[in-house]
Every structure is written in C-alpha cells, then in structure tokens.
Amino acid sequence: MTDKTECHPKIRQPQLARIMPMHMLPRILFHIFRGRTKSKLGLFDVAKARFRVWPTDLDILVHMNNGKYLSVLDSARIEYTIRSGFWDIFKQQGWYTVVGAQTISYRKSLDPFQKFSIETRVIGFDERACYIEQRFLRKGEIYARAYIQARILRKSGGTVSMQELGEVGNFDVTAHPIPKELAAWANAVRLPSTRTPAPSIWD
C-alpha cells in the first residue's frame, strides 16, 4: 500500500500527527458537555452514552475500525467519570487516570452512520487499580465488550492506592473485589514497573 505521505509530499509526518487526532476532539468535548448536563450517577451505576459511526471511524472495509473502538471508549469513560462526580474529585486532588491494560472482544460490526451506545460500569478493585467493563450496544444487543484496568496517578508524581481512592470517595474498596478470571487476566498481561528494566527478549 502506498504511504500517503508520498502521495502528498507537502504534508510531513509531524503535521499528520497533529491533524489526525483532531477529529476526536469534538466527540470528547461533546461528552464532557453531556456529562455535565445529564443526571448524576453512583460509582457502581451503569452509565449509558450514545454515539454514531462517522466516516472518520471507518477502515478500508467500510465499517468501524477495530482500534477506533478503544478511542470511543475513552469518551464514554469521560462522561461516566463526570456523572459519577469523580471528575471533580480528581481535579481537586490533582489526580488523573491512565489505562494500565485493556482487552476487547468483537461480535458484530458497526456500519457507517449507525447509532450505538456504550454502557460503562465499575466492576471492582484490587490493590493497584480499578476495573471497568464497557459494552457496545445496538438495539439492546452486545456488539463488543471491553475490560479496562485503570490506574490513578498524581500530577505531582507517584500513584494513588485504591485504599486512598476509597477514603476520598467515601466507599469501601474491599467490598468490591474483582472476579478471579479478571484478576488472572490482569496478572497475565502485567508488565514490569517503570523503575524495572524491560528489555525486549524473544524466547
């Protein structure tokens, strides 16, 4: 396949890196607005966010690109975090969230301009992270499902323990352990910490 930068020599790769993500910004801003205007949720309530498949979501097979599912999940989690009140808590505490690991299973394709929704729910916690399930739905049917391991970091440096999160959020993390299968997955995909060497060595 021909590299598009060869077809358009005036467009350099650093420019593409700035241009390509811009189509995500309106979607993110929309869901920030939606999160502010919709009803409040409890931490363990199911949040539902509505979407549509736009041309910028498509791949060469003219259905929603598999990688785009993960980007759309970000917008749904932002809306959920705002509605649950944790957006303001993180802002006050100087915290932010990052994805430590995620996995997704695809069942059916989403086609151009189709409406769909994403349901988001916190499953539970271990000592390091919060675990979230997200489902892509169309007419009540599951099209894809993802599990996300979310870590919480401090802007000043370091990580936030789940115990501290529970204390600030006024809930008991030990009352919501993750299922054994999810714990096994998290352990299987875990990488060394950033302070530990991680050379690429193939067996």
Short mmCIF file of N, CA and C in Angstrom, two decimals, residues 43-44 77 80 100-103 120-134 146-152 162 165 176-179 181-190:
data_model
loop_
_atom_site.label_atom_id
_atom_site.label_comp_id
_atom_site.label_asym_id
_atom_site.label_seq_id
_atom_site.Cartn_x
_atom_site.Cartn_y
_atom_site.Cartn_z
N LEU A 43 -21.23 5.47 41.99
CA LEU A 43 -19.99 4.89 41.47
C LEU A 43 -20.23 3.57 40.75
N PHE A 44 -21.16 2.76 41.24
CA PHE A 44 -21.36 1.43 40.67
C PHE A 44 -22.61 1.34 39.78
N ARG A 77 -16.00 6.83 28.99
CA ARG A 77 -15.48 6.84 30.36
C ARG A 77 -15.41 8.27 30.91
N TYR A 80 -18.88 9.13 31.99
CA TYR A 80 -19.18 8.41 33.23
C TYR A 80 -18.47 9.07 34.43
N GLY A 100 -3.99 1.00 32.28
CA GLY A 100 -2.87 0.10 32.52
C GLY A 100 -2.90 -1.10 31.59
N ALA A 101 -4.10 -1.57 31.30
CA ALA A 101 -4.29 -2.71 30.39
C ALA A 101 -5.74 -2.71 29.94
N GLN A 102 -5.98 -3.28 28.76
CA GLN A 102 -7.36 -3.41 28.29
C GLN A 102 -7.45 -4.55 27.29
N THR A 103 -8.63 -5.12 27.23
CA THR A 103 -8.88 -6.18 26.25
C THR A 103 -10.29 -5.99 25.71
N THR A 120 -21.16 1.64 30.59
CA THR A 120 -19.93 1.63 31.38
C THR A 120 -20.28 1.34 32.84
N ARG A 121 -19.52 0.41 33.43
CA ARG A 121 -19.75 0.09 34.85
C ARG A 121 -18.44 -0.29 35.51
N VAL A 122 -18.23 0.19 36.73
CA VAL A 122 -17.08 -0.23 37.53
C VAL A 122 -17.37 -1.63 38.08
N ILE A 123 -16.44 -2.56 37.85
CA ILE A 123 -16.59 -3.93 38.34
C ILE A 123 -16.06 -4.08 39.75
N GLY A 124 -14.88 -3.51 40.00
CA GLY A 124 -14.27 -3.65 41.32
C GLY A 124 -12.84 -3.18 41.33
N PHE A 125 -12.11 -3.58 42.38
CA PHE A 125 -10.77 -3.07 42.61
C PHE A 125 -9.84 -4.18 43.08
N ASP A 126 -8.55 -4.02 42.79
CA ASP A 126 -7.53 -4.74 43.53
C ASP A 126 -6.68 -3.69 44.23
N GLU A 127 -5.50 -4.06 44.72
CA GLU A 127 -4.71 -3.08 45.48
C GLU A 127 -4.13 -1.98 44.60
N ARG A 128 -4.08 -2.22 43.27
CA ARG A 128 -3.40 -1.28 42.37
C ARG A 128 -4.34 -0.48 41.47
N ALA A 129 -5.48 -1.04 41.13
CA ALA A 129 -6.25 -0.48 40.02
C ALA A 129 -7.75 -0.66 40.20
N CYS A 130 -8.46 0.10 39.38
CA CYS A 130 -9.92 -0.01 39.25
C CYS A 130 -10.21 -0.73 37.94
N TYR A 131 -11.21 -1.60 37.93
CA TYR A 131 -11.54 -2.40 36.74
C TYR A 131 -12.93 -2.04 36.25
N ILE A 132 -13.02 -1.81 34.95
CA ILE A 132 -14.24 -1.30 34.34
C ILE A 132 -14.65 -2.21 33.19
N GLU A 133 -15.95 -2.46 33.09
CA GLU A 133 -16.50 -3.17 31.92
C GLU A 133 -17.26 -2.18 31.06
N GLN A 134 -17.05 -2.26 29.74
CA GLN A 134 -17.77 -1.40 28.80
C GLN A 134 -18.33 -2.25 27.66
N ALA A 146 -15.50 -4.75 26.37
CA ALA A 146 -14.11 -4.46 26.76
C ALA A 146 -13.98 -4.46 28.27
N TYR A 147 -12.80 -4.84 28.72
CA TYR A 147 -12.43 -4.73 30.13
C TYR A 147 -11.21 -3.82 30.22
N ILE A 148 -11.26 -2.87 31.14
CA ILE A 148 -10.20 -1.87 31.27
C ILE A 148 -9.67 -1.88 32.69
N GLN A 149 -8.35 -1.89 32.80
CA GLN A 149 -7.68 -1.70 34.08
C GLN A 149 -7.22 -0.25 34.14
N ALA A 150 -7.77 0.52 35.06
CA ALA A 150 -7.46 1.95 35.16
C ALA A 150 -6.60 2.21 36.39
N ARG A 151 -5.45 2.86 36.17
CA ARG A 151 -4.59 3.28 37.26
C ARG A 151 -4.82 4.77 37.50
N ILE A 152 -4.58 5.21 38.72
CA ILE A 152 -4.73 6.63 39.06
C ILE A 152 -3.36 7.15 39.50
N MET A 162 -5.76 2.27 45.79
CA MET A 162 -7.21 2.16 45.78
C MET A 162 -7.80 2.42 47.16
N LEU A 165 -8.19 6.07 47.27
CA LEU A 165 -9.34 6.44 46.43
C LEU A 165 -10.63 6.22 47.20
N HIS A 176 -15.64 -4.60 47.13
CA HIS A 176 -15.86 -4.78 45.69
C HIS A 176 -14.62 -5.41 45.03
N PRO A 177 -14.30 -6.66 45.39
CA PRO A 177 -13.16 -7.33 44.75
C PRO A 177 -13.51 -7.73 43.32
N ILE A 178 -12.50 -7.82 42.47
CA ILE A 178 -12.75 -8.22 41.09
C ILE A 178 -12.88 -9.74 41.00
N PRO A 179 -13.59 -10.25 39.99
CA PRO A 179 -13.70 -11.70 39.80
C PRO A 179 -12.34 -12.36 39.58
N GLU A 181 -11.34 -14.48 37.40
CA GLU A 181 -10.91 -14.52 35.99
C GLU A 181 -10.26 -13.20 35.58
N LEU A 182 -10.80 -12.09 36.09
CA LEU A 182 -10.25 -10.78 35.75
C LEU A 182 -8.90 -10.57 36.45
N ALA A 183 -8.79 -11.08 37.68
CA ALA A 183 -7.51 -10.99 38.39
C ALA A 183 -6.44 -11.80 37.67
N ALA A 184 -6.82 -12.97 37.15
CA ALA A 184 -5.87 -13.82 36.41
C ALA A 184 -5.42 -13.12 35.14
N TRP A 185 -6.36 -12.47 34.44
CA TRP A 185 -6.02 -11.71 33.23
C TRP A 185 -5.05 -10.57 33.55
N ALA A 186 -5.36 -9.81 34.61
CA ALA A 186 -4.51 -8.69 34.98
C ALA A 186 -3.09 -9.14 35.31
N ASN A 187 -2.99 -10.26 35.98
CA ASN A 187 -1.67 -10.80 36.32
C ASN A 187 -0.93 -11.28 35.07
N ALA A 188 -1.66 -11.87 34.13
CA ALA A 188 -1.04 -12.43 32.93
C ALA A 188 -0.48 -11.35 32.01
N VAL A 189 -1.15 -10.20 31.94
CA VAL A 189 -0.72 -9.15 31.00
C VAL A 189 0.14 -8.08 31.66
N ARG A 190 0.40 -8.22 32.94
CA ARG A 190 1.14 -7.19 33.68
C ARG A 190 2.58 -7.07 33.18
#
